mmCIF file of C-alpha atoms in Angstrom:
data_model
loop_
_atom_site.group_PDB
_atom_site.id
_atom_site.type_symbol
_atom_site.label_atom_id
_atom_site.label_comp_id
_atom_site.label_asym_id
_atom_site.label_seq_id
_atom_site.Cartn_x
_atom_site.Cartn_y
_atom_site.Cartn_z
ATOM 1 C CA UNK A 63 -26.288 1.236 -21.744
ATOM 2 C CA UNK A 64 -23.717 -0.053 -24.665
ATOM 3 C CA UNK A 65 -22.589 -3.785 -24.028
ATOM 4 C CA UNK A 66 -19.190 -4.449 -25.327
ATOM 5 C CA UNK A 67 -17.799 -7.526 -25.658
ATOM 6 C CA UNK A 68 -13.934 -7.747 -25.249
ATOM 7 C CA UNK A 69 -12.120 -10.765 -26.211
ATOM 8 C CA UNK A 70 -8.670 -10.945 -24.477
ATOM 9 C CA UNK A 71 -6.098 -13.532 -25.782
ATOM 10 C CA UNK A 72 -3.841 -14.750 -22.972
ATOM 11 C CA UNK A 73 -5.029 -14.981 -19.794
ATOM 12 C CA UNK A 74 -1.491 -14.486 -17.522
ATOM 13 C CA UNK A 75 -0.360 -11.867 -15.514
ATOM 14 C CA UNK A 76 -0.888 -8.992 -18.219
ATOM 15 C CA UNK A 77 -4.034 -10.439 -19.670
ATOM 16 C CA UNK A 78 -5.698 -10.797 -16.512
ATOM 17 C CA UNK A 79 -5.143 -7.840 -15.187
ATOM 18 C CA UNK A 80 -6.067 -6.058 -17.923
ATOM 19 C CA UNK A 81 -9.509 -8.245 -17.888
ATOM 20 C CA UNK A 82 -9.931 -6.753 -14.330
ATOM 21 C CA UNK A 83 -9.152 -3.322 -14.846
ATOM 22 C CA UNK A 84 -11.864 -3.616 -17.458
ATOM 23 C CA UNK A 85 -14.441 -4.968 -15.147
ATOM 24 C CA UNK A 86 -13.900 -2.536 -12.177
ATOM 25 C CA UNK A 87 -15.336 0.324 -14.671
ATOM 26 C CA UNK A 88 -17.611 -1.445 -17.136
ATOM 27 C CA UNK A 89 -19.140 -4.437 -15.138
ATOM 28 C CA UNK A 90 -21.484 -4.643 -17.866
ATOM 29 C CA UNK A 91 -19.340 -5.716 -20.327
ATOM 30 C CA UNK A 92 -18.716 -9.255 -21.279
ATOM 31 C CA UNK A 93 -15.358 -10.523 -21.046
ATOM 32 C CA UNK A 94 -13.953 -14.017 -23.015
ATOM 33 C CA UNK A 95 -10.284 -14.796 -22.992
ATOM 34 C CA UNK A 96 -8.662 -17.501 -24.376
ATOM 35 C CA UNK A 97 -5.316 -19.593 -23.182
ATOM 36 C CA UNK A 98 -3.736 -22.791 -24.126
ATOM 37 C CA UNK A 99 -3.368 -23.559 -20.456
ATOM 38 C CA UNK A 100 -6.276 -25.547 -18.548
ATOM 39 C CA UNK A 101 -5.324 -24.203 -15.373
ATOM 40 C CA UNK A 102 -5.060 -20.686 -16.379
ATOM 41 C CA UNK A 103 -8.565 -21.395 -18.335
ATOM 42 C CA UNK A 104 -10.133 -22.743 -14.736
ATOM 43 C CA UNK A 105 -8.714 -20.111 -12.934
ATOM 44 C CA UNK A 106 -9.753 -17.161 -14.983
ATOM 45 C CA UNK A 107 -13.063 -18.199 -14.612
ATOM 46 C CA UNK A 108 -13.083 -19.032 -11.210
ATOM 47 C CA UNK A 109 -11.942 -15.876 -9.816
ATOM 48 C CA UNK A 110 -14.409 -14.132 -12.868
ATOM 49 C CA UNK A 111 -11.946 -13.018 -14.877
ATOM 50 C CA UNK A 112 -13.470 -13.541 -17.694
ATOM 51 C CA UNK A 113 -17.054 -14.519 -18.287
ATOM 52 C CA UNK A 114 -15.744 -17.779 -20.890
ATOM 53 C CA UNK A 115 -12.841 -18.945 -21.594
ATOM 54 C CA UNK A 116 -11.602 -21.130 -25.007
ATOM 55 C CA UNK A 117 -8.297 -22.932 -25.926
ATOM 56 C CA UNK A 118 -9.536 -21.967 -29.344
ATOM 57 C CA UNK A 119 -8.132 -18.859 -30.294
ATOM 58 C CA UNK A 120 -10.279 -18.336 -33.556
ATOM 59 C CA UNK A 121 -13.954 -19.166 -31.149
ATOM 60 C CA UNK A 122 -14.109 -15.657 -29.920
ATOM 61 C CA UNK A 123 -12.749 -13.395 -31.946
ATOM 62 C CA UNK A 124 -15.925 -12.971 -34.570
ATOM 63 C CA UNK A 125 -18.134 -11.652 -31.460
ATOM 64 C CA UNK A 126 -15.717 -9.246 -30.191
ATOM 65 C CA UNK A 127 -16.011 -5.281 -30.229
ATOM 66 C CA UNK A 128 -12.239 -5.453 -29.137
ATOM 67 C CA UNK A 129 -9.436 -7.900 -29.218
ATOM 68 C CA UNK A 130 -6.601 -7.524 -26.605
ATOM 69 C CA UNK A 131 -3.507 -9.706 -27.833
ATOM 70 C CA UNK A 132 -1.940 -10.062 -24.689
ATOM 71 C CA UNK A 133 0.474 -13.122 -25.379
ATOM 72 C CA UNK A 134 4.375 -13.064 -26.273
ATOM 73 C CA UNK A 135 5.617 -11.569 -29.112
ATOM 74 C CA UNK A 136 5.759 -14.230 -31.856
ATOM 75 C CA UNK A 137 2.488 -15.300 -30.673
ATOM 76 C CA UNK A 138 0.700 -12.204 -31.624
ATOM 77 C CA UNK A 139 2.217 -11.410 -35.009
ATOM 78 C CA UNK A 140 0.460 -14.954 -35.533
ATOM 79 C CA UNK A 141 -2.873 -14.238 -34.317
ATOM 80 C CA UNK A 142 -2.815 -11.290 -36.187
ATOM 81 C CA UNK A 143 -2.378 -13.658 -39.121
ATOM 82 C CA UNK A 144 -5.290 -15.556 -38.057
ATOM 83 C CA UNK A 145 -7.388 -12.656 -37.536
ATOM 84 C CA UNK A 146 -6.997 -11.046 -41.129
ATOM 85 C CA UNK A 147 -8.336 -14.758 -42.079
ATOM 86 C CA UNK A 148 -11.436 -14.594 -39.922
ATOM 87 C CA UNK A 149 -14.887 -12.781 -40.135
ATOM 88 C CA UNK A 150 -14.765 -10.019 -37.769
ATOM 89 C CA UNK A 151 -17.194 -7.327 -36.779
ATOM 90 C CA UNK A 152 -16.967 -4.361 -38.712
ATOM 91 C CA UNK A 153 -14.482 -1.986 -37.222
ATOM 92 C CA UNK A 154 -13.319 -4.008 -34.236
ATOM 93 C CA UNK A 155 -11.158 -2.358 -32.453
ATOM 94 C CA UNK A 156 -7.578 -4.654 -32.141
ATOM 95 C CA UNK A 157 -4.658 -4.359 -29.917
ATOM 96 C CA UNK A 158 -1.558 -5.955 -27.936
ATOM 97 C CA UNK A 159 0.589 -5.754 -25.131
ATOM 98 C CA UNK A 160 3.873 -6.427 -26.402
ATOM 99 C CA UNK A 161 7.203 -5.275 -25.236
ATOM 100 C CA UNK A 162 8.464 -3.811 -28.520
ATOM 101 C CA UNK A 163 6.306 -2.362 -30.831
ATOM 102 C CA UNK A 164 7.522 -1.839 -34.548
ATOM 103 C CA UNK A 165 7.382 -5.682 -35.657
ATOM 104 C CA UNK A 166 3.628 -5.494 -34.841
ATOM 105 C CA UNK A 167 2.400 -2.210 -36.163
ATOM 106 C CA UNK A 168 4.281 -3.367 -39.180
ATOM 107 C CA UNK A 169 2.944 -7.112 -39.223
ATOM 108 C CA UNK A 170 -1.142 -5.506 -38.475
ATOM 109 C CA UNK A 171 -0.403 -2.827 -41.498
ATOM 110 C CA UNK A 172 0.373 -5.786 -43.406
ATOM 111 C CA UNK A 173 -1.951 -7.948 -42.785
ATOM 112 C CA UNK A 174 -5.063 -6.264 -41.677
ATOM 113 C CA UNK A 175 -4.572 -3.694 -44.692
ATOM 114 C CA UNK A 176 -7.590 -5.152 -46.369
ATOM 115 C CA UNK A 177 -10.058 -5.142 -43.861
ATOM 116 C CA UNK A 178 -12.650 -3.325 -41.785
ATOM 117 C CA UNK A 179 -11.057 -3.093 -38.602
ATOM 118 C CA UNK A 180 -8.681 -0.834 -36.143
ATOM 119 C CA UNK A 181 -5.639 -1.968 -35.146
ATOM 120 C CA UNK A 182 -3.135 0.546 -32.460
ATOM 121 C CA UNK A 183 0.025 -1.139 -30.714
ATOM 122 C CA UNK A 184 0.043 -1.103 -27.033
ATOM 123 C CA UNK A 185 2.329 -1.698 -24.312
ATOM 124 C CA UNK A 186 1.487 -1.562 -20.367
ATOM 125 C CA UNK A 187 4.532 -0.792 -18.589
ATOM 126 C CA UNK A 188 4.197 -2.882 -15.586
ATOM 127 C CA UNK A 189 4.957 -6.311 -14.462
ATOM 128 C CA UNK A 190 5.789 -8.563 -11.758
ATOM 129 C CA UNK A 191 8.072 -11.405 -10.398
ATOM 130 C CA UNK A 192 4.916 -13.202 -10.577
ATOM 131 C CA UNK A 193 3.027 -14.491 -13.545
ATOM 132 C CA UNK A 194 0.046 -16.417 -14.290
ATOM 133 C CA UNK A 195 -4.246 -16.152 -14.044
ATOM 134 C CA UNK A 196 -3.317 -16.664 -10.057
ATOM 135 C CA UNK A 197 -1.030 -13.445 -10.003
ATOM 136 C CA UNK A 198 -3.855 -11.058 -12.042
ATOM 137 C CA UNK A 199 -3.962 -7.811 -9.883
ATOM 138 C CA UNK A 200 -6.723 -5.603 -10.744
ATOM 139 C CA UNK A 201 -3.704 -2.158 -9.411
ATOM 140 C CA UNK A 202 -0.933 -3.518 -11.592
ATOM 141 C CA UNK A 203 -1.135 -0.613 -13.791
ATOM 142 C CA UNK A 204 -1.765 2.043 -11.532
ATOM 143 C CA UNK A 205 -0.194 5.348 -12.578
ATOM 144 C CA UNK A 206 2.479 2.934 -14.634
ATOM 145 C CA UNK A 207 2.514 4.330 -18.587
ATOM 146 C CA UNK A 208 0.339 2.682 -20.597
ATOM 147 C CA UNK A 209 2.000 3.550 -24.280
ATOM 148 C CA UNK A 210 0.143 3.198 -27.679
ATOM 149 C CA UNK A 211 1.531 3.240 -30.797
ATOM 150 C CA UNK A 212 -0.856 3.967 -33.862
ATOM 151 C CA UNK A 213 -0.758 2.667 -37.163
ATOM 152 C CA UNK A 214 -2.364 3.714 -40.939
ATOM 153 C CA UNK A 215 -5.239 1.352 -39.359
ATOM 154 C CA UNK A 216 -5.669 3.558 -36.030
ATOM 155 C CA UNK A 217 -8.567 5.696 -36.654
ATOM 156 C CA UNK A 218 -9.707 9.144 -34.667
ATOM 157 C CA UNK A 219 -11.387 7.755 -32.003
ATOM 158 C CA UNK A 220 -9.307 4.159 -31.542
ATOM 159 C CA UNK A 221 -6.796 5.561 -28.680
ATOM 160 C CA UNK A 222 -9.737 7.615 -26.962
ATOM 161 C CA UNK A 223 -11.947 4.289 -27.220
ATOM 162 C CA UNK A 224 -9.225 2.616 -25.643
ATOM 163 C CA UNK A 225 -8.683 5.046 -22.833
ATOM 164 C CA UNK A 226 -12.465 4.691 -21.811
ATOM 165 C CA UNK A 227 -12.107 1.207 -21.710
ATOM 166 C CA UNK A 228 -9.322 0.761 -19.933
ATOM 167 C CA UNK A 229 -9.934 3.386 -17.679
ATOM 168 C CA UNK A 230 -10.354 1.256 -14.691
ATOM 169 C CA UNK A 231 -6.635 0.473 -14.846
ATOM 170 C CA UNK A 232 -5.644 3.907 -13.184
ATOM 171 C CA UNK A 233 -2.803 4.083 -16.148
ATOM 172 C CA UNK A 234 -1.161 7.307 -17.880
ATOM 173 C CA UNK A 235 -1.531 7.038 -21.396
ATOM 174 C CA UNK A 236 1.315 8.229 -23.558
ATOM 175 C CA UNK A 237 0.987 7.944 -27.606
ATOM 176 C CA UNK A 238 4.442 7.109 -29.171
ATOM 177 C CA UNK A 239 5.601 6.083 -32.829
ATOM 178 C CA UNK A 240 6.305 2.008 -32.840
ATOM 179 C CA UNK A 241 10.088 2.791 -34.066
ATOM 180 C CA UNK A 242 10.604 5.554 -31.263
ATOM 181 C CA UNK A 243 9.405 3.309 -28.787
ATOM 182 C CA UNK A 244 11.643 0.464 -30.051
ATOM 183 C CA UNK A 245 14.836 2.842 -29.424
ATOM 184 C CA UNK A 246 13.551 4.292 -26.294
ATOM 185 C CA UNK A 247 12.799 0.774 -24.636
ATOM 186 C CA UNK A 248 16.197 -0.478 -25.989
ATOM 187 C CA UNK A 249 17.847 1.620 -23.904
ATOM 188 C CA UNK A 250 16.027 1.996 -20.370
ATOM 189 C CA UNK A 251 14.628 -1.497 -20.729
ATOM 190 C CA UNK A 252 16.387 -4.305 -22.989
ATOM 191 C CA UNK A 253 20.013 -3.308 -22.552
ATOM 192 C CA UNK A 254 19.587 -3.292 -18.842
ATOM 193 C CA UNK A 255 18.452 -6.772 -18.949
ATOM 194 C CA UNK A 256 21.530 -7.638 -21.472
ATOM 195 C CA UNK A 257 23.734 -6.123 -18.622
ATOM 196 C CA UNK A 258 21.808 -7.657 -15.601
ATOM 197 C CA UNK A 259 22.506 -11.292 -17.486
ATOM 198 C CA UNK A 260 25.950 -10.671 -18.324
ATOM 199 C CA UNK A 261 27.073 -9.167 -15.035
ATOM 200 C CA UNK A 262 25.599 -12.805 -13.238
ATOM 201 C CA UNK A 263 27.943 -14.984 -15.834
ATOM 202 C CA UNK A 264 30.515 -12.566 -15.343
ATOM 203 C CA UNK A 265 30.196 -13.163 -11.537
ATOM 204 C CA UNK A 266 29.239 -16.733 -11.650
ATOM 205 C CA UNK A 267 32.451 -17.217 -13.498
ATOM 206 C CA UNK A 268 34.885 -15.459 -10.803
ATOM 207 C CA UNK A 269 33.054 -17.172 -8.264
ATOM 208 C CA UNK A 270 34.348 -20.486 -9.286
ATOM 209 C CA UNK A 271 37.868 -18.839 -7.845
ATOM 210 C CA UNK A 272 36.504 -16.162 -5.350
ATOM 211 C CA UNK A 273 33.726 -18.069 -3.435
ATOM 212 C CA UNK A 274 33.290 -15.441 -1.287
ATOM 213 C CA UNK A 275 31.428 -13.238 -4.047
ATOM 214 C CA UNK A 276 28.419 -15.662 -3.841
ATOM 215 C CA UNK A 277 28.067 -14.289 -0.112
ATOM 216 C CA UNK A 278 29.106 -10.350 -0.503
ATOM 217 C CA UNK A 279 26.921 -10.091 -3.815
ATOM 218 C CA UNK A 280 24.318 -7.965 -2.422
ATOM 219 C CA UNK A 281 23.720 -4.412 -2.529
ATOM 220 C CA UNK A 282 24.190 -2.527 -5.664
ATOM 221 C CA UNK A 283 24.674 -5.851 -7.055
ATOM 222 C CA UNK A 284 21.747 -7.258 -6.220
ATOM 223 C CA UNK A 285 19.737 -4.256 -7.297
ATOM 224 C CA UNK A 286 21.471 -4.224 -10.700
ATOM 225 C CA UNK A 287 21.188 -7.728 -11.293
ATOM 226 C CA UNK A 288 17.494 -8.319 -10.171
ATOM 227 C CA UNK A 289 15.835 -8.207 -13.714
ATOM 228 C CA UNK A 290 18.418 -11.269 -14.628
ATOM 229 C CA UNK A 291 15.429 -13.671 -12.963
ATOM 230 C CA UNK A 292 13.204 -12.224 -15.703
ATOM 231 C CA UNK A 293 11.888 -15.153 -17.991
ATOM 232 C CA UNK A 294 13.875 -16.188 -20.781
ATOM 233 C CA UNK A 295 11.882 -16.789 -23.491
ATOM 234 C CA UNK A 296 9.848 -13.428 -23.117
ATOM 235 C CA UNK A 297 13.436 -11.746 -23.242
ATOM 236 C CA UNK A 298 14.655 -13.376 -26.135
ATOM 237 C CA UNK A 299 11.679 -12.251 -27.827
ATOM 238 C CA UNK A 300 12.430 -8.707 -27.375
ATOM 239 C CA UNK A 301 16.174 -9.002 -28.377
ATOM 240 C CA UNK A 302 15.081 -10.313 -31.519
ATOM 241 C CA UNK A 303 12.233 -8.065 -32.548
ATOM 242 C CA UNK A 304 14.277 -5.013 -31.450
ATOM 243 C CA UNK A 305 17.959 -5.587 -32.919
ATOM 244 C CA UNK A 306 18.709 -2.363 -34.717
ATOM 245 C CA UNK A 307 18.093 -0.625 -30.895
ATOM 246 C CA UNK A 308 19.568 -3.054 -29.036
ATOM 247 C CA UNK A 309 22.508 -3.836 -31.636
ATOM 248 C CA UNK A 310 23.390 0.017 -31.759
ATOM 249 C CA UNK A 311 23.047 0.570 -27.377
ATOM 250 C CA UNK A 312 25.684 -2.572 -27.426
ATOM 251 C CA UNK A 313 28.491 -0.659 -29.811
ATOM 252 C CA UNK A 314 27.495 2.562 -28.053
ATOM 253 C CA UNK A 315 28.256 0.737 -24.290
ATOM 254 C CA UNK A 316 31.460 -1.116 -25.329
ATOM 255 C CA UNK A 317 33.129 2.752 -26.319
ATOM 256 C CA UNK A 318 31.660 4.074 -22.991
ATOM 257 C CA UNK A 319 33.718 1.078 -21.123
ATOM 258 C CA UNK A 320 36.612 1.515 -23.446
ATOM 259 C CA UNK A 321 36.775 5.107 -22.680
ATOM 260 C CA UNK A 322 37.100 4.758 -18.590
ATOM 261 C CA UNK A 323 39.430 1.792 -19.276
ATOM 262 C CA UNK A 324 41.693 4.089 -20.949
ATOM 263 C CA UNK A 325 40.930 6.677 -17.823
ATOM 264 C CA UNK A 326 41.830 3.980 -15.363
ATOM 265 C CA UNK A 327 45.520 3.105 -17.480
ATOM 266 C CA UNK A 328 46.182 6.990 -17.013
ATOM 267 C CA UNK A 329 45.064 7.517 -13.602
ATOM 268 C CA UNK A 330 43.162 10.419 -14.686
ATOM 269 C CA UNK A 331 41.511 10.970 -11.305
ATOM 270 C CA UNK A 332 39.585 14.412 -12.757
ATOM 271 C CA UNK A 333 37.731 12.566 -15.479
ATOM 272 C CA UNK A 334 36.940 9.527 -13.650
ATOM 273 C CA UNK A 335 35.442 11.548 -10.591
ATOM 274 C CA UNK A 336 33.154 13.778 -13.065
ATOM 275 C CA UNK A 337 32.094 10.685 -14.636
ATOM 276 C CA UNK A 338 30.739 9.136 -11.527
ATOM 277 C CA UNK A 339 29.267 13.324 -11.126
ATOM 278 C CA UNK A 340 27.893 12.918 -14.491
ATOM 279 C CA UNK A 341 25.994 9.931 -13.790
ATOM 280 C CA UNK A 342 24.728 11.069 -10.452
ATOM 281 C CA UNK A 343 23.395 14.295 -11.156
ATOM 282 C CA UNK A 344 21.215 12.533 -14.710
ATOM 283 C CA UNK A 345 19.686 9.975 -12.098
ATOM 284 C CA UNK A 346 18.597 12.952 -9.889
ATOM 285 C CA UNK A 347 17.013 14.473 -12.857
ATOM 286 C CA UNK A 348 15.432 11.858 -14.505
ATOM 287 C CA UNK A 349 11.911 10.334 -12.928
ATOM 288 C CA UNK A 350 13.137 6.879 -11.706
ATOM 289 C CA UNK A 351 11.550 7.319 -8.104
ATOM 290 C CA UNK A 352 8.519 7.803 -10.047
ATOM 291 C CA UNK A 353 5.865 5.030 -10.868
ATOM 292 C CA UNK A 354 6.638 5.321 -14.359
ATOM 293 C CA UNK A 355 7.544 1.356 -16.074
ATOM 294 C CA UNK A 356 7.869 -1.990 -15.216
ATOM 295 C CA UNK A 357 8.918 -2.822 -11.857
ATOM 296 C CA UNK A 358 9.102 0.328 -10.559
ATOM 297 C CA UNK A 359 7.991 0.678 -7.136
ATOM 298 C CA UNK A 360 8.184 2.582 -4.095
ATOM 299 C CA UNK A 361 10.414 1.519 -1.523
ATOM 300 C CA UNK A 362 10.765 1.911 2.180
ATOM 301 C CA UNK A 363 14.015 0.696 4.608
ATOM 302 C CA UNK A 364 13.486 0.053 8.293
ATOM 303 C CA UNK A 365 16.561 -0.422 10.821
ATOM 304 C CA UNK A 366 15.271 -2.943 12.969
ATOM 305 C CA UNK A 367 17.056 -5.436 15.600
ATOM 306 C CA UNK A 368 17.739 -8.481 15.350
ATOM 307 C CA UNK A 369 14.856 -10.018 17.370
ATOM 308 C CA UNK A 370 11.969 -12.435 17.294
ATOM 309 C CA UNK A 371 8.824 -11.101 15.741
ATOM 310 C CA UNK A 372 10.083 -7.649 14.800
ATOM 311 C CA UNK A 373 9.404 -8.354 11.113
ATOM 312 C CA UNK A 374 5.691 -10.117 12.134
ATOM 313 C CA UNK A 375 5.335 -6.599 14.240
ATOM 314 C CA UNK A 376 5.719 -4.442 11.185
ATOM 315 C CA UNK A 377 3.461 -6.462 9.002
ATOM 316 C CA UNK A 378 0.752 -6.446 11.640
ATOM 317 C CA UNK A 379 1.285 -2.418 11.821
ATOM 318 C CA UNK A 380 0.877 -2.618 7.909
ATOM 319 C CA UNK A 381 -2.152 -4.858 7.641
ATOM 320 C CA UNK A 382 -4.696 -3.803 4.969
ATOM 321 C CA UNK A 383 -1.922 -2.232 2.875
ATOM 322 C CA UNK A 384 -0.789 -3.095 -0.365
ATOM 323 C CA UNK A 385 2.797 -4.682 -0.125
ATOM 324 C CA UNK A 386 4.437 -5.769 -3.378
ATOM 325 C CA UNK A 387 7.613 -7.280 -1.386
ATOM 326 C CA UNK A 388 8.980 -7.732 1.785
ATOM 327 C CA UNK A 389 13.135 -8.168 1.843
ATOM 328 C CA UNK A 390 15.436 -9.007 4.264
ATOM 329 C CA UNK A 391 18.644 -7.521 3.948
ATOM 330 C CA UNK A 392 21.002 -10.149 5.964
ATOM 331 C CA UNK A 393 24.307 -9.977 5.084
ATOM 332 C CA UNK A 394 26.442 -7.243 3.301
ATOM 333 C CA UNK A 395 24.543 -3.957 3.997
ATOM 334 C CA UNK A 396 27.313 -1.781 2.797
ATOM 335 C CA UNK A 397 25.453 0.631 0.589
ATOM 336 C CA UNK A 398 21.959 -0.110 1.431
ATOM 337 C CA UNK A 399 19.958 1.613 4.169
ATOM 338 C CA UNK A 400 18.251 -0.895 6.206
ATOM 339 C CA UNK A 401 17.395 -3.984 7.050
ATOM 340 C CA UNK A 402 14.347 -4.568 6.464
ATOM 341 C CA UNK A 403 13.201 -3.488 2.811
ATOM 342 C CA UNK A 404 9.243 -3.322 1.999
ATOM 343 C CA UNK A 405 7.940 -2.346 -1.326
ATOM 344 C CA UNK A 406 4.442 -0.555 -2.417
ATOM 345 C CA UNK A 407 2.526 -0.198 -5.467
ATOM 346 C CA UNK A 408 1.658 3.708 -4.629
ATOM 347 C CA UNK A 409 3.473 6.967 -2.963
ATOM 348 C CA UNK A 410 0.177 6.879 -0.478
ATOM 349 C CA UNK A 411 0.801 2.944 0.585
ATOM 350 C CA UNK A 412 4.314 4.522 1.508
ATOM 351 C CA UNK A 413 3.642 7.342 3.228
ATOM 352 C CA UNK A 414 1.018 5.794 5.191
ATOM 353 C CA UNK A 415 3.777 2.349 6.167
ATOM 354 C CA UNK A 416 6.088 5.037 7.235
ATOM 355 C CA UNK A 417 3.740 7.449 9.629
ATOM 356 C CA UNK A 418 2.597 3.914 10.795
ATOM 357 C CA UNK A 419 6.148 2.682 11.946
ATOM 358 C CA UNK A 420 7.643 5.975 13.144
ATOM 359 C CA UNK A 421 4.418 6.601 15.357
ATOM 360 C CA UNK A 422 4.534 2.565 16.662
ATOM 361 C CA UNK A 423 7.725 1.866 16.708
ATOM 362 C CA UNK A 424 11.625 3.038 17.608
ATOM 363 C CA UNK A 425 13.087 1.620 14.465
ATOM 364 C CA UNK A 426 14.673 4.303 12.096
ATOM 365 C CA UNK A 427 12.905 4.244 8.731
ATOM 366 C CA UNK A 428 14.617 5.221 5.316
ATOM 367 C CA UNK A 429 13.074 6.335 1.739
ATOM 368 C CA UNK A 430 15.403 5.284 -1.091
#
């Protein structure tokens, strides 16, 4: 039996799950991660996420079979720096997990050119509100797209050697130029968060005048605006490895606004109402209620009274499940369906919380 070892840089949310996908199929392998962090470092290797752990980046890297660069953006076009400076195994297998892809095909091209290894961009497209070693879930990535993007470095058998190691991540693999996924992501992922942000100053603005948004913001709102808790840093990252995308969705959103401003001055009820049409009937057609990217999830709404230990019943009906939030709906449930709003990794996790509370319980239950 081959023993691999893979050296994973960053030991958060992203790097340790990955670290624990890798173990569920190939327990055999030897896994070292590095992190600045001593308490990501501890915890790692207390919950055996990794077999050693280093605040060394370069300590590791001249054992590994493959190198997982699973730290932000910035960070990794520097270690890739690093590496092209280091003695690595012959045809080591190198990677990332960054959220845009171009700036790091193009930096590995450039740097790696010279040497004997294989470098192929990756992205998994999953995440969480938490982060951290603690937070490492070994399902994050089920059936969420795992993308790589190749480069003049990615040989014939680099994605396929991949795949089999990361197989214990339950992903779906999709292969996609680095530019292509650059203007794909600007659009369905970066912009969204540009709007989320924008829409919270906008209404943290008017609030200072109309208090009474701070308590009817909820809804459609709060859906739209829930990626606006996403970290900063990470975000500002993206904006400014990704600009061409992101600069170009901007222009293309201010003539979209322009446009039903100017249908709104001419009370052009026909064109406004096929524009609302428009945009319903692309939702229906596109997959968004499937696990497909980051943060997408599977969500369930239960009508339930307004009595002591309803919401303790329901979790005791759900025990052994896998829950990735519980909500409370409370105040303005205009356009939402109940009150009580659970969330799953998986369709099955669903289906089962529903049969569970229809056959236990009175309370109407809702799939959005």
């Amino acid at each position: 039996m081959t023993k691999k070892t893979i050296y994973i840089a960053g030991l958060g949310l992203i790097g340790g799950s990955l670290a624990l996908g890798i173990k569920r199929d190939h327990p055999h392998y030897k896994i070292m991660g590095y992190n600045r962090s001593d308490q990501s470092r501890a915890i790692a290797l207390e919950r055996q996420i990794v077999d050693e752990a280093t605040a060394d980046f370069r300590e590791f890297a001249p054992l590994a079979d493959v190198i997982i660069l699973a730290v932000p953006i910035k960070k990794t076009i520097e270690f890739i720096k690093i590496l092209a400076e280091l003695e690595l195994k012959e045809n080591v297998i190198i990677t990332d997990a960054g959220s845009t892809k171009y700036e790091i095909v193009r930096a590995a091209e450039h740097y790696l050119k010279d040497k004997a290894v294989q470098f192929v961009g990756s992205h998994p497209m999953a995440g969480s509100h938490k982060s951290g070693a603690i937070a490492a879930d070994v399902n994050l990535f089920e059936n969420a797209y795992y993308i790589f993007s190749p480069s003049c470095l990615t040989k014939a058998n680099t994605i396929s050697e991949l795949q089999d190691l990361l197989s214990g991540l339950h992903a779906r693999y999709v292969e996609i130029d680095a530019a292509e996924h650059d203007c794909v992501t600007s659009q369905i992922s970066h912009f969204p968060h540009i709007m989320a942000s924008s829409l919270m100053e906008q209404a943290g603005d008017f609030s200072e005048s109309h208090e009474m948004i701070k308590h009817f913001a909820a809804g459609g709102f709060r859906d739209m605006t829930r990626i606006a808790e996403s970290e900063p840093g990470m975000w500002t990252s993206i904006l400014l490895t990704n600009q061409e995308a992101i600069l170009d969705r901007i222009e293309n959103f201010k003539q979209r606004l322009d446009d039903i401003s100017d249908w709104i001055k001419a009370k052009d009820e026909k064109t406004i109402w096929e524009f609302f049409n428009r945009g319903r009937q692309i939702r229906k057609n596109m997959e968004i209620h499937k696990r497909a990217g980051v943060d997408s999830f599977y969500d369930i709404y239960v009508d339930v009274p307004d009595e002591e230990d309803v919401i303790l019943e329901i979790l005791e009906l759900l025990r052994g499940t896998s829950l990735v939030n519980v909500h409370i709906n409370e105040e303005n449930r205009e356009d939402i369906h109940g009150i009580l709003q659970i969330s799953f990794k998986t369709a099955k996790d669903l289906a089962h919380a529903k049969q569970m509370i229809e056959s236990y319980t009175d309370y109407q239950v809702f799939i959005n």
